[in-house]
Amino acid sequence: MNVKHALHSLFKQTVEKIAPPLTKSQFAEKRVLTPEEFVAAGDGLVHACPTWSWYLVLFLKFMASVLPTIQYDYTMSVGGE
């Protein structure tokens, strides 16, 4: 891991520990999602693209207080099958 990446990771971890999760949408201004917007976007993706499936994972440690288990999506069998 290079120094620039390590510093960015440290900065990100620090911000995640002290900054609360978003409660007000800032997508138009900053292109960031609230936890609820993230889930709604994933639900829309699953509805529009049946190959996508939801799987429970811990998304980010700082979000654990808002949503203990957040889902992220991944796809299987892409490519005409």
C-alpha atoms as a printed R data frame, in Angstrom:
   type eleno elety resid chain resno       x       y       z
1  ATOM     1    CA   MET     A     1   0.000   0.000   0.000
2  ATOM     2    CA   ASN     A     2   1.470   3.347  -0.935
3  ATOM     3    CA   VAL     A     3   1.723   6.288   1.458
4  ATOM     4    CA   LYS     A     4  -0.986   8.349  -0.260
5  ATOM     5    CA   HIS     A     5  -3.469   5.471  -0.032
6  ATOM     6    CA   ALA     A     6  -2.555   4.798   3.607
7  ATOM     7    CA   LEU     A     7  -3.073   8.455   4.540
8  ATOM     8    CA   HIS     A     8  -6.413   8.559   2.745
9  ATOM     9    CA   SER     A     9  -7.538   5.379   4.524
10 ATOM    10    CA   LEU     A    10  -6.541   6.811   7.898
11 ATOM    11    CA   PHE     A    11  -8.364  10.067   7.153
12 ATOM    12    CA   LYS     A    12 -11.486   8.193   6.037
13 ATOM    13    CA   GLN     A    13 -11.502   5.960   9.133
14 ATOM    14    CA   THR     A    14 -11.145   9.004  11.386
15 ATOM    15    CA   VAL     A    15 -13.992  10.879   9.711
16 ATOM    16    CA   GLU     A    16 -16.221   7.794   9.849
17 ATOM    17    CA   LYS     A    17 -15.680   7.542  13.611
18 ATOM    18    CA   ILE     A    18 -16.561  11.157  14.384
19 ATOM    19    CA   ALA     A    19 -19.081  12.080  11.677
20 ATOM    20    CA   PRO     A    20 -22.640  10.855  12.175
21 ATOM    21    CA   PRO     A    21 -24.418   9.145   9.271
22 ATOM    22    CA   LEU     A    22 -26.389  11.470   7.032
23 ATOM    23    CA   THR     A    23 -30.009  12.080   7.942
24 ATOM    24    CA   LYS     A    24 -30.771  14.721   5.295
25 ATOM    25    CA   SER     A    25 -30.306  14.043   1.604
26 ATOM    26    CA   GLN     A    26 -27.218  15.664   0.098
27 ATOM    27    CA   PHE     A    27 -27.149  13.708  -3.130
28 ATOM    28    CA   ALA     A    28 -27.696  16.688  -5.444
29 ATOM    29    CA   GLU     A    29 -25.004  18.767  -3.748
30 ATOM    30    CA   LYS     A    30 -22.352  16.245  -2.701
31 ATOM    31    CA   ARG     A    31 -23.333  12.978  -4.430
32 ATOM    32    CA   VAL     A    32 -23.619  11.115  -1.114
33 ATOM    33    CA   LEU     A    33 -26.511   8.932   0.051
34 ATOM    34    CA   THR     A    34 -28.253   8.574   3.371
35 ATOM    35    CA   PRO     A    35 -28.603   4.966   4.577
36 ATOM    36    CA   GLU     A    36 -32.277   5.037   3.577
37 ATOM    37    CA   GLU     A    37 -31.461   6.342   0.077
38 ATOM    38    CA   PHE     A    38 -28.832   3.626  -0.304
39 ATOM    39    CA   VAL     A    39 -31.361   0.903   0.531
40 ATOM    40    CA   ALA     A    40 -33.994   2.449  -1.768
41 ATOM    41    CA   ALA     A    41 -31.482   2.641  -4.637
42 ATOM    42    CA   GLY     A    42 -30.553  -0.997  -4.118
43 ATOM    43    CA   ASP     A    43 -34.202  -2.028  -4.046
44 ATOM    44    CA   GLY     A    44 -34.732  -0.177  -7.335
45 ATOM    45    CA   LEU     A    45 -31.729  -1.922  -8.862
46 ATOM    46    CA   VAL     A    46 -32.976  -5.330  -7.735
47 ATOM    47    CA   HIS     A    47 -36.424  -4.558  -9.178
48 ATOM    48    CA   ALA     A    48 -35.011  -3.333 -12.515
49 ATOM    49    CA   CYS     A    49 -32.293  -5.994 -12.892
50 ATOM    50    CA   PRO     A    50 -33.383  -9.455 -11.697
51 ATOM    51    CA   THR     A    51 -29.811 -10.785 -11.776
52 ATOM    52    CA   TRP     A    52 -28.961  -8.575  -8.792
53 ATOM    53    CA   SER     A    53 -29.523 -10.049  -5.357
54 ATOM    54    CA   TRP     A    54 -29.311  -8.637  -1.849
55 ATOM    55    CA   TYR     A    55 -26.958 -10.153   0.689
56 ATOM    56    CA   LEU     A    56 -26.581  -9.066   4.314
57 ATOM    57    CA   VAL     A    57 -23.182  -7.712   5.281
58 ATOM    58    CA   LEU     A    58 -21.773  -5.153   7.637
59 ATOM    59    CA   PHE     A    59 -21.448  -2.219   5.277
60 ATOM    60    CA   LEU     A    60 -19.394   0.237   7.297
61 ATOM    61    CA   LYS     A    61 -18.633   0.250  11.027
62 ATOM    62    CA   PHE     A    62 -19.764   3.828  11.551
63 ATOM    63    CA   MET     A    63 -23.216   3.020  10.159
64 ATOM    64    CA   ALA     A    64 -23.768   0.177  12.605
65 ATOM    65    CA   SER     A    65 -25.552   2.492  15.021
66 ATOM    66    CA   VAL     A    66 -28.079   3.490  12.339
67 ATOM    67    CA   LEU     A    67 -28.627   0.190  10.582
68 ATOM    68    CA   PRO     A    68 -26.816  -2.735  12.261
69 ATOM    69    CA   THR     A    69 -26.778  -4.812   9.120
70 ATOM    70    CA   ILE     A    70 -26.921  -3.034   5.817
71 ATOM    71    CA   GLN     A    71 -27.262  -4.917   2.612
72 ATOM    72    CA   TYR     A    72 -25.068  -4.584  -0.411
73 ATOM    73    CA   ASP     A    73 -25.740  -5.978  -3.799
74 ATOM    74    CA   TYR     A    74 -23.793  -8.068  -6.228
75 ATOM    75    CA   THR     A    75 -24.702  -9.884  -9.379
76 ATOM    76    CA   MET     A    76 -24.247 -13.382 -10.657
77 ATOM    77    CA   SER     A    77 -24.817 -14.936 -14.079
78 ATOM    78    CA   VAL     A    78 -24.415 -11.767 -16.093
79 ATOM    79    CA   GLY     A    79 -24.067 -12.269 -19.788
80 ATOM    80    CA   GLY     A    80 -27.145 -13.751 -21.379
81 ATOM    81    CA   GLU     A    81 -27.569 -16.812 -19.212
